Amino acid sequence: MAIATETIRKPKIRHTQCFIDGKWQDAASGKTFATIDPATEETIADVAEGDAADVDRAAKAARRAFDSGPWSRMDARDRGRAIYRLADLIEEEIDELAALESLDNGKPVKDARAADLPLVIDCLRYYAGFADKIHGSTIPIRGNYFSYTRREPVGVAGQIIPWNFPMLMAAWKWGPALAAGCTIVMKPAEQTPLTCLRMAQLAQEAGIPDGVINVVPGYGPTAGAAVVKHPLIDKVAFTGEHRTAQIIMRDAADSLKRLTFELGGKSPNVILADADLEKAAAGTAFGLFFNQGQCCCAGSRVYVEDKIHDEFVARLTELAAGRRLGNPLSLDTDQGPQVDQAQFDKILSYIEKGHQEGAQCRTGGGRSGERGYFVQPTIFSGVTDNMAIARDEIFGPVMSVLKFSDWEELITRANDTFYGLAAAVWTRDISKAHDFARRVRAGTIWVNCYDVFDAAAPFGGFKMSGQGRELGEEGLKAYTESKTVTIAL
Ligand code: ADP
């Protein structure tokens, strides 16, 4: 089939500098770093390596834009319209942006086109509609007073994002920040800076004033840490590893910045014998292998009821083995490479641990090909709760299947992790589904589905999986301060 094997043309690289105060600028140090095509291990482009000096310029620009620029004084409806325009411009360029995301990150272009980009556009539109609906309340306090609250923007938002959904993570952070009237200093992940830079250009074309969105590409301990420590930045929103969040929390202590974190997970995905097994198998494979397994909410602990265990593992194995690995820019590719050498090495070391700890490898179990960071879709069965592959976040296409028979024990095992991002259960038993939803300590519970995201539905973690929520109205509140005004009458 000619269409199925079509390969998308490589996108043009338009922006590689820092975007500060509406201008493209080299890093103050003049340094650059290479962003790599994970499918070929070749350099795509050299990008400005921002550090503390650039973050300082960006923070000052964002502060000016917040304190005295037109953005904070703009009518909320006009602010909303600017965000709508940004969404429209992204939609006009959807194919080009999907290709750029695919090239820089390694994700199949068909996934970027069908999942990432539509979610980006939807998220921006959702928050655009919120811009003129942010309001406080009147409060009947004791005495002869009139008391009310205002919801005001938190100020300058520092935003540090990972590489697994580069544009989507930018949209999750820009949408609520812009709607609230904040200004932004964003540090994209060093692995994937290109689409965020392109979005900044589109934001300018959409009429978002200079200084409102600033993007400083660079590394975490330099540019990222500078965002966290900068005294002119009021809040930091971070998505990444819990260990990085711990560093950020310490670094933010001096200025007591507001912090929101969306971190990792080791999410349990539970299949009961009464489930629709065909749907459950497809959803379970999708819940783990989507995006090369590089999802913070990946269903990586798959608990299967003993009665159906062997049959279900056989179904999963067939689905995993049938995944087509290859050039992410080919339209028939299901799985691209992992994002970089470090992730690739880490995943292979976990596969090795799985073998050493005595789990049974049903399919995959190694790299694929000689070039690029491709890892075979891998399934281990016979996994027990204490194995490293059952406890640690692998962030790759490695599924651990565990067996269970008793419901109470299953709930205890599902909760036996310091993470708490997501969990899923597949069953026709509505009581069990509700019991699971109530008792499993995680920020998102899916029943008979997996990875269902919507801009309106809050997302975030219990325990070490995060702090605060993104998306929905809760996500917007994280970019506002509440002010109480009391007037003697
Ligand atoms: P991952 O392992 O997925 O790359 P990280 O938590 O290391 O997760 O990275 C997520 C984001 O955090 C990236 O943009 C990275 O550059 C940034 N980062 C890493 N270390 C720090 C740090 N010490 N301070 C601030 N940001 C950091």
Short mmCIF file of C-alpha atoms and ligand atoms in Angstrom, two decimals:
data_model
loop_
_atom_site.label_atom_id
_atom_site.label_comp_id
_atom_site.label_asym_id
_atom_site.label_seq_id
_atom_site.Cartn_x
_atom_site.Cartn_y
_atom_site.Cartn_z
CA MET A 1 0.00 0.00 0.00
CA ALA A 2 1.69 3.14 -1.21
CA ILE A 3 0.11 5.44 1.37
CA ALA A 4 1.06 3.30 4.32
CA THR A 5 4.76 3.48 3.56
CA GLU A 6 4.84 7.17 2.74
CA THR A 7 7.56 9.09 4.52
CA ILE A 8 7.06 12.68 5.53
CA ARG A 9 9.57 15.24 4.29
CA LYS A 10 12.01 16.44 6.94
CA PRO A 11 10.75 19.75 8.34
CA LYS A 12 12.67 22.98 8.07
CA ILE A 13 14.51 24.15 11.20
CA ARG A 14 13.65 27.80 11.61
CA HIS A 15 14.58 28.73 15.17
CA THR A 16 17.61 27.74 17.25
CA GLN A 17 18.24 30.83 19.39
CA CYS A 18 16.82 31.95 22.72
CA PHE A 19 13.54 33.85 22.43
CA ILE A 20 13.73 36.74 24.90
CA ASP A 21 11.58 39.86 24.97
CA GLY A 22 10.26 39.09 21.50
CA LYS A 23 13.72 38.83 19.96
CA TRP A 24 15.80 35.90 18.79
CA GLN A 25 19.16 36.04 20.56
CA ASP A 26 22.27 33.90 20.92
CA ALA A 27 23.14 32.72 24.40
CA ALA A 28 25.17 35.37 26.24
CA SER A 29 28.03 32.86 26.45
CA GLY A 30 27.83 32.21 22.70
CA LYS A 31 27.63 28.49 23.48
CA THR A 32 25.44 26.04 21.61
CA PHE A 33 24.49 22.40 22.05
CA ALA A 34 23.44 19.80 19.51
CA THR A 35 19.92 18.45 19.36
CA ILE A 36 20.06 14.91 18.02
CA ASP A 37 17.78 12.92 15.74
CA PRO A 38 17.29 9.80 17.88
CA ALA A 39 16.49 7.69 14.81
CA THR A 40 19.88 8.32 13.18
CA GLU A 41 22.00 9.69 16.06
CA GLU A 42 22.90 12.61 13.79
CA THR A 43 22.77 16.27 14.76
CA ILE A 44 19.62 18.05 13.60
CA ALA A 45 20.75 21.52 14.62
CA ASP A 46 22.92 23.40 17.09
CA VAL A 47 20.81 25.32 19.55
CA ALA A 48 21.71 28.26 21.81
CA GLU A 49 22.78 26.94 25.19
CA GLY A 50 21.18 29.38 27.58
CA ASP A 51 22.34 29.63 31.18
CA ALA A 52 21.93 31.94 34.16
CA ALA A 53 22.74 35.10 32.18
CA ASP A 54 20.06 34.35 29.60
CA VAL A 55 17.51 33.35 32.23
CA ASP A 56 18.24 36.67 33.94
CA ARG A 57 17.48 38.56 30.72
CA ALA A 58 14.34 36.49 30.22
CA ALA A 59 13.16 36.95 33.81
CA LYS A 60 13.66 40.73 33.60
CA ALA A 61 11.73 40.85 30.32
CA ALA A 62 8.92 38.74 31.79
CA ARG A 63 8.84 40.89 34.92
CA ARG A 64 8.62 44.10 32.87
CA ALA A 65 5.91 42.59 30.70
CA PHE A 66 3.99 41.59 33.80
CA ASP A 67 4.47 44.74 35.87
CA SER A 68 4.10 47.38 33.21
CA GLY A 69 3.40 45.78 29.85
CA PRO A 70 0.07 45.66 28.06
CA TRP A 71 -0.58 41.99 28.89
CA SER A 72 -1.55 42.42 32.50
CA ARG A 73 -3.73 45.46 31.67
CA MET A 74 -5.32 43.94 28.59
CA ASP A 75 -9.02 43.21 28.63
CA ALA A 76 -9.36 39.54 29.59
CA ARG A 77 -11.37 38.85 26.42
CA ASP A 78 -8.58 40.19 24.25
CA ARG A 79 -6.12 38.02 26.14
CA GLY A 80 -8.35 35.06 25.40
CA ARG A 81 -8.51 36.00 21.72
CA ALA A 82 -4.72 36.07 21.50
CA ILE A 83 -4.56 32.55 22.92
CA TYR A 84 -7.24 31.42 20.44
CA ARG A 85 -5.16 32.90 17.63
CA LEU A 86 -2.12 30.96 18.82
CA ALA A 87 -4.19 27.77 18.71
CA ASP A 88 -5.36 28.66 15.19
CA LEU A 89 -1.80 29.27 13.96
CA ILE A 90 -0.68 25.94 15.41
CA GLU A 91 -3.60 24.27 13.65
CA GLU A 92 -2.61 25.89 10.35
CA GLU A 93 0.88 24.45 10.76
CA ILE A 94 -0.17 21.13 12.22
CA ASP A 95 1.61 18.90 9.70
CA GLU A 96 4.85 20.81 9.86
CA LEU A 97 4.83 20.89 13.66
CA ALA A 98 4.01 17.18 13.90
CA ALA A 99 6.97 16.43 11.65
CA LEU A 100 9.26 18.66 13.70
CA GLU A 101 8.14 17.01 16.94
CA SER A 102 8.70 13.60 15.40
CA LEU A 103 12.17 14.50 14.13
CA ASP A 104 13.40 15.94 17.42
CA ASN A 105 11.75 13.47 19.79
CA GLY A 106 11.59 10.28 17.71
CA LYS A 107 7.85 9.72 18.16
CA PRO A 108 5.95 8.40 15.14
CA VAL A 109 4.70 11.33 13.10
CA LYS A 110 1.25 9.75 12.91
CA ASP A 111 1.05 9.86 16.73
CA ALA A 112 2.26 13.45 16.87
CA ARG A 113 -0.36 14.35 14.25
CA ALA A 114 -3.22 12.37 15.80
CA ALA A 115 -2.52 12.82 19.51
CA ASP A 116 0.01 15.48 20.53
CA LEU A 117 -1.02 18.28 18.20
CA PRO A 118 -4.81 18.00 18.61
CA LEU A 119 -4.34 17.96 22.38
CA VAL A 120 -2.10 21.03 22.19
CA ILE A 121 -4.69 22.95 20.19
CA ASP A 122 -7.54 21.82 22.40
CA CYS A 123 -5.68 22.76 25.58
CA LEU A 124 -4.95 26.28 24.34
CA ARG A 125 -8.56 26.78 23.26
CA TYR A 126 -9.87 25.43 26.55
CA TYR A 127 -7.82 27.96 28.51
CA ALA A 128 -8.46 30.77 26.03
CA GLY A 129 -12.13 30.43 26.95
CA PHE A 130 -11.24 30.75 30.62
CA ALA A 131 -9.43 34.09 30.33
CA ASP A 132 -12.56 36.18 30.97
CA LYS A 133 -14.11 33.79 33.48
CA ILE A 134 -11.62 34.11 36.31
CA HIS A 135 -13.35 35.74 39.23
CA GLY A 136 -13.55 35.76 42.99
CA SER A 137 -16.52 35.83 45.30
CA THR A 138 -18.27 38.16 47.72
CA ILE A 139 -18.05 37.06 51.34
CA PRO A 140 -20.55 37.84 54.10
CA ILE A 141 -18.13 38.61 56.95
CA ARG A 142 -19.14 39.77 60.45
CA GLY A 143 -19.69 43.51 60.98
CA ASN A 144 -20.42 46.40 58.66
CA TYR A 145 -17.98 45.52 55.91
CA PHE A 146 -18.01 44.56 52.31
CA SER A 147 -15.55 41.77 51.64
CA TYR A 148 -14.68 40.11 48.37
CA THR A 149 -11.91 38.12 46.76
CA ARG A 150 -10.08 38.75 43.51
CA ARG A 151 -8.18 36.08 41.62
CA GLU A 152 -5.01 37.67 40.33
CA PRO A 153 -2.23 36.23 38.20
CA VAL A 154 0.61 34.76 40.25
CA GLY A 155 3.12 36.86 38.27
CA VAL A 156 6.10 35.54 36.35
CA ALA A 157 5.88 31.79 35.88
CA GLY A 158 9.04 29.73 35.42
CA GLN A 159 8.17 26.59 33.49
CA ILE A 160 10.50 23.62 33.07
CA ILE A 161 9.33 20.83 30.83
CA PRO A 162 10.51 17.36 29.75
CA TRP A 163 11.09 15.86 26.33
CA ASN A 164 8.41 13.16 26.08
CA PHE A 165 5.58 15.44 24.87
CA PRO A 166 7.44 18.67 24.16
CA MET A 167 4.66 20.74 22.61
CA LEU A 168 1.92 19.31 24.77
CA MET A 169 3.83 20.06 27.96
CA ALA A 170 4.36 23.61 26.71
CA ALA A 171 0.61 23.93 26.01
CA TRP A 172 -0.32 22.56 29.44
CA LYS A 173 1.82 25.27 30.97
CA TRP A 174 1.27 28.20 28.62
CA GLY A 175 -2.52 27.78 28.42
CA PRO A 176 -3.39 28.41 32.09
CA ALA A 177 -0.52 30.87 32.63
CA LEU A 178 -1.58 33.05 29.70
CA ALA A 179 -5.27 32.83 30.55
CA ALA A 180 -4.51 33.98 34.10
CA GLY A 181 -2.46 36.91 32.81
CA CYS A 182 0.96 35.63 33.87
CA THR A 183 4.16 36.03 31.90
CA ILE A 184 6.48 33.14 31.23
CA VAL A 185 10.11 32.01 31.28
CA MET A 186 10.17 28.53 29.80
CA LYS A 187 13.07 26.11 29.74
CA PRO A 188 12.36 23.30 27.28
CA ALA A 189 14.14 19.97 27.65
CA GLU A 190 17.63 19.90 26.20
CA GLN A 191 16.69 16.86 24.08
CA THR A 192 13.76 18.56 22.35
CA PRO A 193 13.93 22.35 22.13
CA LEU A 194 12.78 22.84 18.53
CA THR A 195 8.97 22.81 18.66
CA CYS A 196 8.80 25.04 21.72
CA LEU A 197 10.91 27.64 19.90
CA ARG A 198 8.58 27.42 16.92
CA MET A 199 5.58 27.88 19.23
CA ALA A 200 7.17 31.04 20.63
CA GLN A 201 7.37 32.49 17.12
CA LEU A 202 3.72 31.60 16.50
CA ALA A 203 2.76 33.21 19.81
CA GLN A 204 4.36 36.43 18.64
CA GLU A 205 2.49 36.21 15.33
CA ALA A 206 -0.70 35.63 17.32
CA GLY A 207 -0.23 39.02 18.96
CA ILE A 208 1.00 37.92 22.37
CA PRO A 209 3.14 40.92 23.38
CA ASP A 210 6.92 40.81 23.60
CA GLY A 211 8.23 39.62 26.96
CA VAL A 212 5.11 37.61 27.79
CA ILE A 213 6.60 34.33 26.56
CA ASN A 214 10.36 33.86 26.80
CA VAL A 215 12.05 30.58 25.91
CA VAL A 216 15.57 29.76 27.07
CA PRO A 217 16.86 26.41 25.80
CA GLY A 218 19.68 24.85 27.81
CA TYR A 219 20.52 22.24 30.42
CA GLY A 220 18.76 21.56 33.72
CA PRO A 221 21.48 22.25 36.29
CA THR A 222 22.38 25.56 34.57
CA ALA A 223 19.41 27.15 32.79
CA GLY A 224 16.77 25.16 34.72
CA ALA A 225 18.32 25.86 38.12
CA ALA A 226 18.62 29.56 37.22
CA VAL A 227 14.87 29.69 36.58
CA VAL A 228 14.20 28.11 39.97
CA LYS A 229 16.52 30.50 41.82
CA HIS A 230 15.68 33.72 40.04
CA PRO A 231 14.23 36.29 42.48
CA LEU A 232 11.99 37.90 39.84
CA ILE A 233 10.19 34.63 39.12
CA ASP A 234 7.16 33.96 41.35
CA LYS A 235 6.27 30.39 40.57
CA VAL A 236 7.82 27.29 39.07
CA ALA A 237 5.82 24.63 37.27
CA PHE A 238 7.90 21.56 36.60
CA THR A 239 7.34 18.26 34.86
CA GLY A 240 10.05 15.61 35.10
CA GLU A 241 11.64 13.20 37.55
CA HIS A 242 10.92 13.25 41.27
CA ARG A 243 14.66 13.51 41.98
CA THR A 244 14.83 16.73 39.99
CA ALA A 245 11.74 18.00 41.82
CA GLN A 246 13.55 17.41 45.12
CA ILE A 247 16.46 19.57 43.92
CA ILE A 248 14.01 22.21 42.70
CA MET A 249 12.23 22.28 46.04
CA ARG A 250 15.52 22.89 47.83
CA ASP A 251 16.60 25.53 45.30
CA ALA A 252 13.23 27.28 45.61
CA ALA A 253 13.37 27.42 49.40
CA ASP A 254 15.17 30.77 49.60
CA SER A 255 12.54 32.61 47.59
CA LEU A 256 9.62 30.41 48.71
CA LYS A 257 8.32 30.19 45.17
CA ARG A 258 4.98 28.60 44.49
CA LEU A 259 5.69 25.13 43.12
CA THR A 260 3.68 22.66 41.11
CA PHE A 261 5.13 19.31 40.10
CA GLU A 262 4.02 16.62 37.71
CA LEU A 263 6.40 13.71 38.20
CA GLY A 264 6.87 10.05 37.45
CA GLY A 265 4.89 6.93 38.06
CA LYS A 266 4.78 3.16 38.15
CA SER A 267 1.13 2.87 37.44
CA PRO A 268 -0.79 -0.34 38.11
CA ASN A 269 -3.06 -1.55 35.32
CA VAL A 270 -5.32 -4.34 36.56
CA ILE A 271 -7.15 -6.86 34.40
CA LEU A 272 -9.92 -8.90 35.98
CA ALA A 273 -11.10 -12.17 34.50
CA ASP A 274 -14.54 -10.75 33.68
CA ALA A 275 -13.18 -7.94 31.49
CA ASP A 276 -13.59 -7.65 27.75
CA LEU A 277 -10.20 -9.21 27.14
CA GLU A 278 -9.76 -8.04 23.59
CA LYS A 279 -10.31 -4.41 24.58
CA ALA A 280 -8.28 -4.85 27.75
CA ALA A 281 -5.32 -6.29 25.84
CA ALA A 282 -5.39 -3.52 23.25
CA GLY A 283 -5.73 -0.87 25.97
CA THR A 284 -2.99 -2.43 28.07
CA ALA A 285 -0.56 -2.57 25.14
CA PHE A 286 -1.43 1.02 24.25
CA GLY A 287 -1.14 2.12 27.89
CA LEU A 288 2.44 0.95 28.02
CA PHE A 289 3.90 1.07 24.51
CA PHE A 290 2.41 4.39 23.39
CA ASN A 291 5.13 7.01 22.88
CA GLN A 292 7.85 4.32 23.16
CA GLY A 293 6.79 3.79 26.79
CA GLN A 294 7.91 7.33 27.58
CA CYS A 295 4.81 8.41 29.48
CA CYS A 296 4.82 9.36 33.15
CA CYS A 297 1.49 7.55 33.51
CA ALA A 298 2.52 4.43 31.55
CA GLY A 299 0.72 1.33 32.83
CA SER A 300 3.95 -0.48 33.54
CA ARG A 301 2.76 -2.80 36.33
CA VAL A 302 0.20 -5.02 34.68
CA TYR A 303 -1.67 -7.16 37.23
CA VAL A 304 -3.57 -10.00 35.59
CA GLU A 305 -6.03 -12.25 37.43
CA ASP A 306 -4.62 -15.77 37.56
CA LYS A 307 -7.59 -17.42 35.76
CA ILE A 308 -6.88 -15.55 32.54
CA HIS A 309 -3.18 -14.91 33.00
CA ASP A 310 -1.71 -17.19 30.34
CA GLU A 311 -4.28 -16.32 27.71
CA PHE A 312 -3.92 -12.61 28.39
CA VAL A 313 -0.12 -12.68 28.26
CA ALA A 314 -0.36 -14.48 24.91
CA ARG A 315 -2.61 -11.68 23.58
CA LEU A 316 -0.26 -8.99 24.85
CA THR A 317 2.74 -10.76 23.38
CA GLU A 318 1.12 -10.92 19.97
CA LEU A 319 0.27 -7.21 20.08
CA ALA A 320 3.78 -6.22 21.20
CA ALA A 321 5.49 -8.40 18.62
CA GLY A 322 3.30 -6.93 15.89
CA ARG A 323 4.41 -3.36 16.48
CA ARG A 324 6.31 -1.87 13.54
CA LEU A 325 9.53 -0.16 14.55
CA GLY A 326 11.18 2.24 12.18
CA ASN A 327 11.67 5.73 10.84
CA PRO A 328 9.36 7.96 12.88
CA LEU A 329 8.68 10.05 9.79
CA SER A 330 7.17 7.01 8.00
CA LEU A 331 3.42 6.87 8.26
CA ASP A 332 3.34 3.14 8.97
CA THR A 333 5.66 3.29 11.99
CA ASP A 334 4.12 2.34 15.34
CA GLN A 335 7.22 2.79 17.44
CA GLY A 336 10.19 5.08 16.99
CA PRO A 337 13.46 5.30 18.90
CA GLN A 338 13.87 6.29 22.54
CA VAL A 339 14.75 9.94 22.93
CA ASP A 340 18.49 9.67 23.60
CA GLN A 341 21.46 7.48 24.44
CA ALA A 342 20.99 7.90 28.21
CA GLN A 343 17.37 6.68 28.12
CA PHE A 344 18.31 3.90 25.72
CA ASP A 345 21.10 2.66 28.03
CA LYS A 346 18.87 2.90 31.09
CA ILE A 347 16.10 0.84 29.48
CA LEU A 348 18.51 -1.84 28.29
CA SER A 349 19.99 -2.05 31.80
CA TYR A 350 16.48 -2.66 33.21
CA ILE A 351 15.86 -5.37 30.63
CA GLU A 352 19.11 -6.96 31.80
CA LYS A 353 17.93 -6.71 35.43
CA GLY A 354 14.65 -8.38 34.46
CA HIS A 355 16.58 -11.32 33.04
CA GLN A 356 18.88 -11.49 36.07
CA GLU A 357 16.02 -11.36 38.56
CA GLY A 358 14.37 -14.36 36.89
CA ALA A 359 11.40 -12.82 35.07
CA GLN A 360 10.41 -14.53 31.80
CA CYS A 361 10.95 -12.46 28.70
CA ARG A 362 8.00 -13.20 26.37
CA THR A 363 8.97 -10.96 23.50
CA GLY A 364 11.62 -8.36 22.71
CA GLY A 365 14.43 -8.08 25.21
CA GLY A 366 17.03 -6.00 23.41
CA ARG A 367 17.84 -3.21 21.03
CA SER A 368 16.49 -3.16 17.51
CA GLY A 369 18.83 -2.45 14.61
CA GLU A 370 22.32 -1.03 14.69
CA ARG A 371 21.63 2.66 14.44
CA GLY A 372 19.28 4.88 16.43
CA TYR A 373 17.97 4.32 19.95
CA PHE A 374 15.41 1.64 19.07
CA VAL A 375 14.34 -0.82 21.77
CA GLN A 376 12.18 -3.84 21.01
CA PRO A 377 8.75 -3.85 22.64
CA THR A 378 9.44 -6.09 25.60
CA ILE A 379 7.17 -8.06 27.92
CA PHE A 380 8.25 -9.82 31.08
CA SER A 381 5.88 -12.19 32.86
CA GLY A 382 6.45 -13.94 36.15
CA VAL A 383 7.39 -10.59 37.65
CA THR A 384 7.18 -10.29 41.43
CA ASP A 385 6.58 -7.15 43.48
CA ASN A 386 10.15 -6.69 44.66
CA MET A 387 11.89 -6.93 41.30
CA ALA A 388 13.48 -3.72 40.05
CA ILE A 389 11.34 -3.91 36.89
CA ALA A 390 8.21 -3.88 39.09
CA ARG A 391 9.35 -1.00 41.29
CA ASP A 392 11.31 1.50 39.21
CA GLU A 393 10.06 3.76 36.49
CA ILE A 394 11.77 2.46 33.33
CA PHE A 395 10.30 5.01 30.91
CA GLY A 396 10.59 2.65 27.97
CA PRO A 397 8.74 -0.11 26.11
CA VAL A 398 9.12 -2.67 28.89
CA MET A 399 6.02 -4.20 30.43
CA SER A 400 6.05 -6.15 33.70
CA VAL A 401 3.20 -8.62 34.12
CA LEU A 402 2.32 -9.75 37.64
CA LYS A 403 -0.28 -12.32 38.64
CA PHE A 404 -2.96 -11.91 41.31
CA SER A 405 -5.87 -13.89 42.66
CA ASP A 406 -7.19 -12.04 45.74
CA TRP A 407 -8.85 -8.61 45.42
CA GLU A 408 -7.84 -7.23 48.84
CA GLU A 409 -4.26 -8.27 48.28
CA LEU A 410 -4.37 -6.70 44.82
CA ILE A 411 -5.38 -3.31 46.25
CA THR A 412 -2.53 -3.45 48.75
CA ARG A 413 -0.06 -4.39 46.02
CA ALA A 414 -1.34 -1.68 43.67
CA ASN A 415 -0.69 0.90 46.40
CA ASP A 416 2.70 -0.50 47.34
CA THR A 417 4.74 2.15 45.56
CA PHE A 418 5.89 5.65 46.42
CA TYR A 419 4.32 6.84 43.19
CA GLY A 420 0.64 7.71 42.73
CA LEU A 421 0.08 9.17 39.30
CA ALA A 422 -2.42 6.89 37.57
CA ALA A 423 -4.05 3.48 37.77
CA ALA A 424 -6.48 1.50 35.66
CA VAL A 425 -8.83 -1.43 36.07
CA TRP A 426 -10.54 -3.50 33.39
CA THR A 427 -13.71 -5.22 34.58
CA ARG A 428 -17.46 -5.55 34.02
CA ASP A 429 -18.02 -5.54 37.79
CA ILE A 430 -19.12 -2.01 38.63
CA SER A 431 -18.67 -2.48 42.37
CA LYS A 432 -15.07 -3.54 41.94
CA ALA A 433 -14.44 -0.65 39.57
CA HIS A 434 -15.71 1.85 42.14
CA ASP A 435 -13.87 0.12 44.97
CA PHE A 436 -10.65 0.39 42.97
CA ALA A 437 -11.30 4.05 42.12
CA ARG A 438 -11.85 4.87 45.78
CA ARG A 439 -9.01 2.91 47.34
CA VAL A 440 -6.10 3.24 44.94
CA ARG A 441 -4.05 6.30 45.82
CA ALA A 442 -3.43 7.93 42.45
CA GLY A 443 -4.37 11.20 40.80
CA THR A 444 -6.10 9.59 37.82
CA ILE A 445 -8.08 6.35 37.65
CA TRP A 446 -9.15 4.88 34.34
CA VAL A 447 -11.83 2.20 34.15
CA ASN A 448 -11.95 0.12 30.96
CA CYS A 449 -9.72 2.64 29.20
CA TYR A 450 -6.21 4.03 29.41
CA ASP A 451 -4.48 7.33 28.65
CA VAL A 452 -7.71 9.25 28.17
CA PHE A 453 -6.69 12.88 28.48
CA ASP A 454 -8.73 16.02 28.19
CA ALA A 455 -7.84 19.65 28.81
CA ALA A 456 -10.82 19.89 31.19
CA ALA A 457 -9.82 16.92 33.37
CA PRO A 458 -7.23 17.64 36.09
CA PHE A 459 -4.06 15.57 35.99
CA GLY A 460 -1.36 15.12 38.62
CA GLY A 461 -0.05 12.86 41.29
CA PHE A 462 -0.44 11.63 44.83
CA LYS A 463 2.69 10.91 46.87
CA MET A 464 6.00 11.25 44.97
CA SER A 465 4.18 11.67 41.66
CA GLY A 466 3.55 15.33 42.16
CA GLN A 467 2.13 18.33 43.83
CA GLY A 468 -0.89 20.26 42.58
CA ARG A 469 -2.80 19.53 39.39
CA GLU A 470 -2.54 20.63 35.80
CA LEU A 471 -5.45 20.99 33.36
CA GLY A 472 -9.03 21.84 34.18
CA GLU A 473 -9.97 24.63 36.54
CA GLU A 474 -7.52 23.34 39.15
CA GLY A 475 -4.71 23.81 36.66
CA LEU A 476 -5.76 27.43 36.17
CA LYS A 477 -5.92 28.12 39.92
CA ALA A 478 -2.27 27.15 40.20
CA TYR A 479 -1.48 30.32 38.23
CA THR A 480 -3.53 32.65 40.40
CA GLU A 481 -3.28 34.21 43.84
CA SER A 482 -6.37 34.91 45.87
CA LYS A 483 -6.64 38.44 47.27
CA THR A 484 -9.17 39.37 49.95
CA VAL A 485 -10.43 42.97 49.90
CA THR A 486 -12.42 44.29 52.87
CA ILE A 487 -14.09 47.72 52.90
CA ALA A 488 -15.63 49.38 55.95
CA LEU A 489 -19.09 50.64 55.12
P1 ADP B 1 14.22 13.35 32.43
O1 ADP B 1 14.99 12.26 33.08
O2 ADP B 1 12.91 12.94 31.92
O3 ADP B 1 15.04 14.14 31.44
P2 ADP B 1 14.47 15.48 34.29
O4 ADP B 1 13.75 15.70 35.56
O5 ADP B 1 15.95 15.24 34.38
O6 ADP B 1 13.75 14.30 33.59
O7 ADP B 1 14.27 16.68 33.27
C1 ADP B 1 13.08 17.38 33.08
C2 ADP B 1 13.40 18.84 32.88
O8 ADP B 1 14.04 19.32 34.06
C3 ADP B 1 14.37 19.14 31.74
O9 ADP B 1 13.99 20.34 31.11
C4 ADP B 1 15.68 19.30 32.46
O10 ADP B 1 16.63 20.08 31.77
C5 ADP B 1 15.24 19.99 33.73
N1 ADP B 1 16.17 19.87 34.86
C6 ADP B 1 17.06 18.89 35.12
N2 ADP B 1 17.77 19.15 36.24
C7 ADP B 1 17.32 20.34 36.72
C8 ADP B 1 17.64 21.15 37.85
N3 ADP B 1 18.58 20.82 38.72
N4 ADP B 1 16.96 22.30 38.01
C9 ADP B 1 15.99 22.67 37.16
N5 ADP B 1 15.65 21.95 36.07
C10 ADP B 1 16.29 20.80 35.84
#
